[in-house]
Amino acid sequence: MKVHAILTALVLITAFGASAGEKAEKDKGGVAVVMLASPTTTFAGKKVSENEVLKTIGALKTGSEGGAKLKFSGNDVVVEMAANSEINLVLPPSGDPSDSIELVKGKVRVRVPKVKNAEKSEAKTDKPRFLLRHHKVTMGVRGTDFYAIANDDLDETELVVFQGEVEFTNENGTKDKAMVDAGYWSAIGGRFGDKIHAPMKLSKSGVDYFEKSSHVTPSFGLQAVPSEKTPEASQTSSAGH
């Protein structure tokens, strides 16, 4: 009996040690890693640099001269931020900060990798792997590549999907939602009304415009971020712009 008790204790201690070790290893990786950062990019009010590990939740902000790029440790989601943008790394109901972020203002491009070997039939029923929230709307994705623009001056949110699909939901009414496919644009608020705008197919030039404007360049020049006065940028209420 004593031998059995000792062996049981050893097993429990070993299991606990392994679990603690795994947790420590995960914590070591932090929430996300900063891949690129303009000189005035800050996290929780402090300047951050490339390759820095963000170990807690908080606000990541970019300055007027350029953007930032980060990769989440828990799910390999990559987020590119344009200049004058802000996101909040938050603690969602799942408990994993990698699962959700809040877009406070500006423009972000988000790439969510697909689950390896996932069956298509299962992908349709699974809960979104990642959520991007802005004010009253939620963008839920499984595996996709999309671009979100938050214009606080006009209180509106625009969405452009490059690959996969995004469930665009108005949190003021859960029945007000749209599944936005690759090559399509949608929006809500401001010029577009208080309900999700019906997805509109973009022309090739429209997709190319958003594709180009969504990238963060290492030089962090102002040319990397399109001006709000650019005609195509302000005409997204019609397909192809």
PDB file of C-alpha atoms in Angstrom:
ATOM      1  CA  MET A   1       0.000   0.000   0.000  1.00  0.00           C
ATOM      2  CA  LYS A   2       2.835   2.386   0.919  1.00  0.00           C
ATOM      3  CA  VAL A   3       4.627   1.605  -2.349  1.00  0.00           C
ATOM      4  CA  HIS A   4       1.412   2.231  -4.306  1.00  0.00           C
ATOM      5  CA  ALA A   5       0.863   5.546  -2.515  1.00  0.00           C
ATOM      6  CA  ILE A   6       4.441   6.619  -3.214  1.00  0.00           C
ATOM      7  CA  LEU A   7       4.142   5.711  -6.890  1.00  0.00           C
ATOM      8  CA  THR A   8       0.830   7.591  -7.140  1.00  0.00           C
ATOM      9  CA  ALA A   9       2.404  10.651  -5.552  1.00  0.00           C
ATOM     10  CA  LEU A  10       5.351  10.490  -7.937  1.00  0.00           C
ATOM     11  CA  VAL A  11       3.012  10.276 -10.934  1.00  0.00           C
ATOM     12  CA  LEU A  12       1.024  13.288  -9.714  1.00  0.00           C
ATOM     13  CA  ILE A  13       4.172  15.300  -9.055  1.00  0.00           C
ATOM     14  CA  THR A  14       5.544  14.433 -12.506  1.00  0.00           C
ATOM     15  CA  ALA A  15       2.262  15.343 -14.189  1.00  0.00           C
ATOM     16  CA  PHE A  16       2.037  18.620 -12.287  1.00  0.00           C
ATOM     17  CA  GLY A  17       5.635  19.418 -13.140  1.00  0.00           C
ATOM     18  CA  ALA A  18       5.028  18.763 -16.835  1.00  0.00           C
ATOM     19  CA  SER A  19       1.871  20.859 -16.789  1.00  0.00           C
ATOM     20  CA  ALA A  20       3.635  23.719 -15.029  1.00  0.00           C
ATOM     21  CA  GLY A  21       6.532  23.428 -17.453  1.00  0.00           C
ATOM     22  CA  GLU A  22       4.214  23.575 -20.457  1.00  0.00           C
ATOM     23  CA  LYS A  23       2.443  26.625 -19.010  1.00  0.00           C
ATOM     24  CA  ALA A  24       5.759  28.338 -18.322  1.00  0.00           C
ATOM     25  CA  GLU A  25       6.906  27.621 -21.869  1.00  0.00           C
ATOM     26  CA  LYS A  26       3.670  29.061 -23.271  1.00  0.00           C
ATOM     27  CA  ASP A  27       3.919  32.107 -21.019  1.00  0.00           C
ATOM     28  CA  LYS A  28       7.480  32.582 -22.226  1.00  0.00           C
ATOM     29  CA  GLY A  29       6.132  32.999 -25.731  1.00  0.00           C
ATOM     30  CA  GLY A  30       3.818  35.772 -24.548  1.00  0.00           C
ATOM     31  CA  VAL A  31       0.672  36.902 -26.295  1.00  0.00           C
ATOM     32  CA  ALA A  32       2.296  38.115 -29.519  1.00  0.00           C
ATOM     33  CA  VAL A  33       5.608  38.995 -31.143  1.00  0.00           C
ATOM     34  CA  VAL A  34       6.203  42.356 -32.832  1.00  0.00           C
ATOM     35  CA  MET A  35       7.543  41.611 -36.323  1.00  0.00           C
ATOM     36  CA  LEU A  36       7.762  45.222 -37.532  1.00  0.00           C
ATOM     37  CA  ALA A  37       7.307  48.509 -35.701  1.00  0.00           C
ATOM     38  CA  SER A  38       7.545  52.157 -36.695  1.00  0.00           C
ATOM     39  CA  PRO A  39       9.657  54.360 -34.392  1.00  0.00           C
ATOM     40  CA  THR A  40       6.640  55.708 -32.496  1.00  0.00           C
ATOM     41  CA  THR A  41       4.740  52.443 -32.073  1.00  0.00           C
ATOM     42  CA  THR A  42       3.773  51.936 -28.435  1.00  0.00           C
ATOM     43  CA  PHE A  43       2.257  49.165 -26.327  1.00  0.00           C
ATOM     44  CA  ALA A  44       0.567  50.015 -23.032  1.00  0.00           C
ATOM     45  CA  GLY A  45       2.063  53.502 -23.362  1.00  0.00           C
ATOM     46  CA  LYS A  46       5.660  52.345 -23.848  1.00  0.00           C
ATOM     47  CA  LYS A  47       7.715  52.258 -27.030  1.00  0.00           C
ATOM     48  CA  VAL A  48       8.123  48.822 -28.592  1.00  0.00           C
ATOM     49  CA  SER A  49      10.688  47.512 -31.039  1.00  0.00           C
ATOM     50  CA  GLU A  50      10.958  44.704 -33.577  1.00  0.00           C
ATOM     51  CA  ASN A  51      11.132  41.158 -32.168  1.00  0.00           C
ATOM     52  CA  GLU A  52       9.746  42.324 -28.824  1.00  0.00           C
ATOM     53  CA  VAL A  53       7.421  39.860 -27.078  1.00  0.00           C
ATOM     54  CA  LEU A  54       4.155  41.301 -25.760  1.00  0.00           C
ATOM     55  CA  LYS A  55       3.528  39.345 -22.572  1.00  0.00           C
ATOM     56  CA  THR A  56       0.247  40.874 -21.465  1.00  0.00           C
ATOM     57  CA  ILE A  57      -2.922  42.491 -22.788  1.00  0.00           C
ATOM     58  CA  GLY A  58      -3.080  46.198 -23.597  1.00  0.00           C
ATOM     59  CA  ALA A  59      -3.285  48.837 -26.336  1.00  0.00           C
ATOM     60  CA  LEU A  60      -0.935  48.806 -29.323  1.00  0.00           C
ATOM     61  CA  LYS A  61      -0.752  52.140 -31.168  1.00  0.00           C
ATOM     62  CA  THR A  62       1.065  53.312 -34.294  1.00  0.00           C
ATOM     63  CA  GLY A  63       2.170  56.879 -35.061  1.00  0.00           C
ATOM     64  CA  SER A  64       1.689  59.054 -38.118  1.00  0.00           C
ATOM     65  CA  GLU A  65       4.895  57.963 -39.869  1.00  0.00           C
ATOM     66  CA  GLY A  66       4.150  54.253 -40.237  1.00  0.00           C
ATOM     67  CA  GLY A  67       2.618  51.035 -39.008  1.00  0.00           C
ATOM     68  CA  ALA A  68       3.380  47.769 -37.277  1.00  0.00           C
ATOM     69  CA  LYS A  69       3.049  44.027 -37.748  1.00  0.00           C
ATOM     70  CA  LEU A  70       2.619  41.357 -35.079  1.00  0.00           C
ATOM     71  CA  LYS A  71       2.078  37.617 -34.850  1.00  0.00           C
ATOM     72  CA  PHE A  72       0.031  35.967 -32.104  1.00  0.00           C
ATOM     73  CA  SER A  73       1.714  33.124 -30.280  1.00  0.00           C
ATOM     74  CA  GLY A  74      -1.395  31.008 -29.676  1.00  0.00           C
ATOM     75  CA  ASN A  75      -2.669  30.622 -33.250  1.00  0.00           C
ATOM     76  CA  ASP A  76      -0.156  32.228 -35.670  1.00  0.00           C
ATOM     77  CA  VAL A  77      -2.617  34.985 -36.631  1.00  0.00           C
ATOM     78  CA  VAL A  78      -0.758  37.889 -38.270  1.00  0.00           C
ATOM     79  CA  VAL A  79      -2.034  41.466 -37.936  1.00  0.00           C
ATOM     80  CA  GLU A  80      -0.666  44.400 -39.961  1.00  0.00           C
ATOM     81  CA  MET A  81      -1.535  47.894 -38.704  1.00  0.00           C
ATOM     82  CA  ALA A  82      -1.410  51.037 -40.831  1.00  0.00           C
ATOM     83  CA  ALA A  83      -0.233  54.400 -39.502  1.00  0.00           C
ATOM     84  CA  ASN A  84      -2.436  56.172 -36.920  1.00  0.00           C
ATOM     85  CA  SER A  85      -4.084  52.914 -35.909  1.00  0.00           C
ATOM     86  CA  GLU A  86      -4.864  51.353 -32.542  1.00  0.00           C
ATOM     87  CA  ILE A  87      -5.866  47.870 -31.415  1.00  0.00           C
ATOM     88  CA  ASN A  88      -6.545  46.410 -27.988  1.00  0.00           C
ATOM     89  CA  LEU A  89      -5.208  43.003 -27.058  1.00  0.00           C
ATOM     90  CA  VAL A  90      -7.966  41.763 -24.773  1.00  0.00           C
ATOM     91  CA  LEU A  91      -8.904  38.739 -22.696  1.00  0.00           C
ATOM     92  CA  PRO A  92     -11.936  37.143 -24.427  1.00  0.00           C
ATOM     93  CA  PRO A  93     -14.301  34.544 -22.907  1.00  0.00           C
ATOM     94  CA  SER A  94     -12.058  31.759 -24.248  1.00  0.00           C
ATOM     95  CA  GLY A  95      -9.299  33.006 -21.958  1.00  0.00           C
ATOM     96  CA  ASP A  96      -6.720  33.151 -24.756  1.00  0.00           C
ATOM     97  CA  PRO A  97      -5.752  36.703 -25.860  1.00  0.00           C
ATOM     98  CA  SER A  98      -4.794  35.278 -29.258  1.00  0.00           C
ATOM     99  CA  ASP A  99      -8.454  34.613 -30.029  1.00  0.00           C
ATOM    100  CA  SER A 100      -9.732  38.166 -30.226  1.00  0.00           C
ATOM    101  CA  ILE A 101      -8.675  41.802 -30.630  1.00  0.00           C
ATOM    102  CA  GLU A 102     -10.495  45.118 -30.659  1.00  0.00           C
ATOM    103  CA  LEU A 103      -9.924  47.591 -33.473  1.00  0.00           C
ATOM    104  CA  VAL A 104     -10.132  51.023 -31.851  1.00  0.00           C
ATOM    105  CA  LYS A 105      -9.278  53.088 -34.919  1.00  0.00           C
ATOM    106  CA  GLY A 106      -7.415  52.968 -38.216  1.00  0.00           C
ATOM    107  CA  LYS A 107      -6.764  50.124 -40.627  1.00  0.00           C
ATOM    108  CA  VAL A 108      -5.658  46.538 -40.084  1.00  0.00           C
ATOM    109  CA  ARG A 109      -5.064  43.538 -42.293  1.00  0.00           C
ATOM    110  CA  VAL A 110      -5.584  40.194 -40.602  1.00  0.00           C
ATOM    111  CA  ARG A 111      -4.429  36.769 -41.771  1.00  0.00           C
ATOM    112  CA  VAL A 112      -5.906  33.783 -39.965  1.00  0.00           C
ATOM    113  CA  PRO A 113      -4.321  30.451 -41.008  1.00  0.00           C
ATOM    114  CA  LYS A 114      -6.617  27.547 -41.727  1.00  0.00           C
ATOM    115  CA  VAL A 115      -6.623  24.545 -39.428  1.00  0.00           C
ATOM    116  CA  LYS A 116      -4.428  21.884 -40.988  1.00  0.00           C
ATOM    117  CA  ASN A 117      -6.266  18.816 -42.320  1.00  0.00           C
ATOM    118  CA  ALA A 118      -9.621  20.336 -41.388  1.00  0.00           C
ATOM    119  CA  GLU A 119     -12.582  18.930 -43.308  1.00  0.00           C
ATOM    120  CA  LYS A 120     -14.633  21.479 -45.217  1.00  0.00           C
ATOM    121  CA  SER A 121     -17.841  20.147 -43.700  1.00  0.00           C
ATOM    122  CA  GLU A 122     -16.450  20.700 -40.226  1.00  0.00           C
ATOM    123  CA  ALA A 123     -15.164  24.186 -41.043  1.00  0.00           C
ATOM    124  CA  LYS A 124     -18.716  25.330 -41.741  1.00  0.00           C
ATOM    125  CA  THR A 125     -19.941  24.355 -38.283  1.00  0.00           C
ATOM    126  CA  ASP A 126     -16.936  25.249 -36.157  1.00  0.00           C
ATOM    127  CA  LYS A 127     -16.961  28.456 -34.158  1.00  0.00           C
ATOM    128  CA  PRO A 128     -14.781  31.257 -35.557  1.00  0.00           C
ATOM    129  CA  ARG A 129     -11.101  30.799 -34.717  1.00  0.00           C
ATOM    130  CA  PHE A 130     -10.564  34.527 -34.397  1.00  0.00           C
ATOM    131  CA  LEU A 131     -12.685  37.625 -33.747  1.00  0.00           C
ATOM    132  CA  LEU A 132     -12.028  41.245 -34.655  1.00  0.00           C
ATOM    133  CA  ARG A 133     -14.374  43.709 -32.959  1.00  0.00           C
ATOM    134  CA  HIS A 134     -15.010  47.394 -33.624  1.00  0.00           C
ATOM    135  CA  HIS A 135     -17.687  49.223 -31.658  1.00  0.00           C
ATOM    136  CA  LYS A 136     -20.957  47.496 -32.563  1.00  0.00           C
ATOM    137  CA  VAL A 137     -19.711  44.933 -35.087  1.00  0.00           C
ATOM    138  CA  THR A 138     -17.829  41.644 -34.960  1.00  0.00           C
ATOM    139  CA  MET A 139     -15.833  39.992 -37.728  1.00  0.00           C
ATOM    140  CA  GLY A 140     -15.602  36.249 -37.102  1.00  0.00           C
ATOM    141  CA  VAL A 141     -13.227  34.112 -39.162  1.00  0.00           C
ATOM    142  CA  ARG A 142     -11.996  30.540 -39.406  1.00  0.00           C
ATOM    143  CA  GLY A 143      -9.191  30.783 -41.942  1.00  0.00           C
ATOM    144  CA  THR A 144      -8.993  33.850 -44.104  1.00  0.00           C
ATOM    145  CA  ASP A 145      -7.290  37.099 -45.129  1.00  0.00           C
ATOM    146  CA  PHE A 146      -9.179  40.367 -44.718  1.00  0.00           C
ATOM    147  CA  TYR A 147      -8.842  44.138 -44.303  1.00  0.00           C
ATOM    148  CA  ALA A 148     -10.824  46.285 -41.841  1.00  0.00           C
ATOM    149  CA  ILE A 149     -11.082  50.073 -41.833  1.00  0.00           C
ATOM    150  CA  ALA A 150     -12.441  51.923 -38.791  1.00  0.00           C
ATOM    151  CA  ASN A 151     -13.361  55.547 -39.391  1.00  0.00           C
ATOM    152  CA  ASP A 152     -14.275  57.010 -36.001  1.00  0.00           C
ATOM    153  CA  ASP A 153     -14.982  60.470 -37.428  1.00  0.00           C
ATOM    154  CA  LEU A 154     -17.873  58.991 -39.421  1.00  0.00           C
ATOM    155  CA  ASP A 155     -18.550  56.131 -36.969  1.00  0.00           C
ATOM    156  CA  GLU A 156     -18.304  53.478 -39.670  1.00  0.00           C
ATOM    157  CA  THR A 157     -16.548  50.184 -40.303  1.00  0.00           C
ATOM    158  CA  GLU A 158     -15.575  48.781 -43.714  1.00  0.00           C
ATOM    159  CA  LEU A 159     -14.565  45.214 -44.503  1.00  0.00           C
ATOM    160  CA  VAL A 160     -12.776  43.798 -47.553  1.00  0.00           C
ATOM    161  CA  VAL A 161     -12.117  40.055 -47.831  1.00  0.00           C
ATOM    162  CA  PHE A 162      -9.179  38.794 -49.902  1.00  0.00           C
ATOM    163  CA  GLN A 163      -9.380  35.063 -49.137  1.00  0.00           C
ATOM    164  CA  GLY A 164     -11.888  32.829 -47.386  1.00  0.00           C
ATOM    165  CA  GLU A 165     -14.965  34.388 -45.802  1.00  0.00           C
ATOM    166  CA  VAL A 166     -15.823  36.572 -42.819  1.00  0.00           C
ATOM    167  CA  GLU A 167     -19.052  36.625 -40.827  1.00  0.00           C
ATOM    168  CA  PHE A 168     -19.874  40.336 -40.415  1.00  0.00           C
ATOM    169  CA  THR A 169     -22.275  40.759 -37.483  1.00  0.00           C
ATOM    170  CA  ASN A 170     -24.061  43.793 -36.078  1.00  0.00           C
ATOM    171  CA  GLU A 171     -24.014  43.272 -32.303  1.00  0.00           C
ATOM    172  CA  ASN A 172     -27.052  45.542 -31.902  1.00  0.00           C
ATOM    173  CA  GLY A 173     -29.061  42.846 -33.611  1.00  0.00           C
ATOM    174  CA  THR A 174     -27.670  39.321 -33.988  1.00  0.00           C
ATOM    175  CA  LYS A 175     -29.973  38.666 -36.951  1.00  0.00           C
ATOM    176  CA  ASP A 176     -28.309  41.492 -38.840  1.00  0.00           C
ATOM    177  CA  LYS A 177     -25.292  39.768 -40.321  1.00  0.00           C
ATOM    178  CA  ALA A 178     -23.705  38.880 -43.646  1.00  0.00           C
ATOM    179  CA  MET A 179     -21.179  36.320 -44.820  1.00  0.00           C
ATOM    180  CA  VAL A 180     -18.645  38.279 -46.862  1.00  0.00           C
ATOM    181  CA  ASP A 181     -16.731  36.193 -49.403  1.00  0.00           C
ATOM    182  CA  ALA A 182     -13.368  36.757 -51.089  1.00  0.00           C
ATOM    183  CA  GLY A 183     -13.421  39.699 -53.484  1.00  0.00           C
ATOM    184  CA  TYR A 184     -16.346  41.372 -51.710  1.00  0.00           C
ATOM    185  CA  TRP A 185     -16.780  44.548 -49.635  1.00  0.00           C
ATOM    186  CA  SER A 186     -19.258  45.413 -46.888  1.00  0.00           C
ATOM    187  CA  ALA A 187     -19.688  48.164 -44.296  1.00  0.00           C
ATOM    188  CA  ILE A 188     -21.841  49.597 -41.525  1.00  0.00           C
ATOM    189  CA  GLY A 189     -22.396  52.980 -39.892  1.00  0.00           C
ATOM    190  CA  GLY A 190     -21.952  56.540 -41.118  1.00  0.00           C
ATOM    191  CA  ARG A 191     -22.495  56.823 -44.866  1.00  0.00           C
ATOM    192  CA  PHE A 192     -23.588  53.179 -45.049  1.00  0.00           C
ATOM    193  CA  GLY A 193     -26.460  53.140 -42.546  1.00  0.00           C
ATOM    194  CA  ASP A 194     -27.032  51.401 -39.224  1.00  0.00           C
ATOM    195  CA  LYS A 195     -27.385  47.921 -40.725  1.00  0.00           C
ATOM    196  CA  ILE A 196     -24.832  45.671 -42.402  1.00  0.00           C
ATOM    197  CA  HIS A 197     -24.501  46.778 -46.040  1.00  0.00           C
ATOM    198  CA  ALA A 198     -25.207  43.948 -48.484  1.00  0.00           C
ATOM    199  CA  PRO A 199     -21.818  42.555 -49.670  1.00  0.00           C
ATOM    200  CA  MET A 200     -20.764  44.004 -53.023  1.00  0.00           C
ATOM    201  CA  LYS A 201     -18.374  42.377 -55.442  1.00  0.00           C
ATOM    202  CA  LEU A 202     -15.294  44.487 -56.143  1.00  0.00           C
ATOM    203  CA  SER A 203     -13.740  44.918 -59.564  1.00  0.00           C
ATOM    204  CA  LYS A 204     -10.172  43.723 -60.037  1.00  0.00           C
ATOM    205  CA  SER A 205      -8.921  47.307 -59.731  1.00  0.00           C
ATOM    206  CA  GLY A 206     -10.874  47.699 -56.503  1.00  0.00           C
ATOM    207  CA  VAL A 207      -9.355  44.552 -55.009  1.00  0.00           C
ATOM    208  CA  ASP A 208      -5.900  45.635 -56.178  1.00  0.00           C
ATOM    209  CA  TYR A 209      -6.335  49.046 -54.561  1.00  0.00           C
ATOM    210  CA  PHE A 210      -7.246  47.601 -51.157  1.00  0.00           C
ATOM    211  CA  GLU A 211      -4.552  44.931 -51.505  1.00  0.00           C
ATOM    212  CA  LYS A 212      -1.896  47.579 -52.043  1.00  0.00           C
ATOM    213  CA  SER A 213      -3.132  49.948 -49.350  1.00  0.00           C
ATOM    214  CA  SER A 214      -3.295  47.189 -46.712  1.00  0.00           C
ATOM    215  CA  HIS A 215       0.433  46.410 -46.636  1.00  0.00           C
ATOM    216  CA  VAL A 216       2.883  47.710 -44.049  1.00  0.00           C
ATOM    217  CA  THR A 217       6.335  48.401 -45.494  1.00  0.00           C
ATOM    218  CA  PRO A 218       9.619  48.244 -43.525  1.00  0.00           C
ATOM    219  CA  SER A 219      10.488  51.800 -44.597  1.00  0.00           C
ATOM    220  CA  PHE A 220       7.397  53.139 -42.833  1.00  0.00           C
ATOM    221  CA  GLY A 221       7.064  55.949 -45.332  1.00  0.00           C
ATOM    222  CA  LEU A 222       3.847  57.927 -45.560  1.00  0.00           C
ATOM    223  CA  GLN A 223       3.302  56.495 -49.032  1.00  0.00           C
ATOM    224  CA  ALA A 224       2.542  53.124 -47.399  1.00  0.00           C
ATOM    225  CA  VAL A 225      -0.759  54.504 -46.133  1.00  0.00           C
ATOM    226  CA  PRO A 226      -3.275  55.904 -48.668  1.00  0.00           C
ATOM    227  CA  SER A 227      -4.613  59.393 -48.100  1.00  0.00           C
ATOM    228  CA  GLU A 228      -8.230  59.703 -46.998  1.00  0.00           C
ATOM    229  CA  LYS A 229      -8.593  62.143 -49.927  1.00  0.00           C
ATOM    230  CA  THR A 230      -7.802  59.417 -52.455  1.00  0.00           C
ATOM    231  CA  PRO A 231     -10.951  59.172 -54.619  1.00  0.00           C
ATOM    232  CA  GLU A 232     -11.098  55.383 -54.577  1.00  0.00           C
ATOM    233  CA  ALA A 233     -10.738  55.277 -50.810  1.00  0.00           C
ATOM    234  CA  SER A 234     -13.836  57.411 -50.310  1.00  0.00           C
ATOM    235  CA  GLN A 235     -16.024  55.766 -52.918  1.00  0.00           C
ATOM    236  CA  THR A 236     -16.414  52.289 -51.445  1.00  0.00           C
ATOM    237  CA  SER A 237     -20.200  52.549 -51.536  1.00  0.00           C
ATOM    238  CA  SER A 238     -20.048  51.274 -55.113  1.00  0.00           C
ATOM    239  CA  ALA A 239     -18.489  48.012 -56.232  1.00  0.00           C
ATOM    240  CA  GLY A 240     -14.974  48.256 -57.544  1.00  0.00           C
ATOM    241  CA  HIS A 241     -13.900  51.229 -55.416  1.00  0.00           C
TER     242      HIS A 241
END
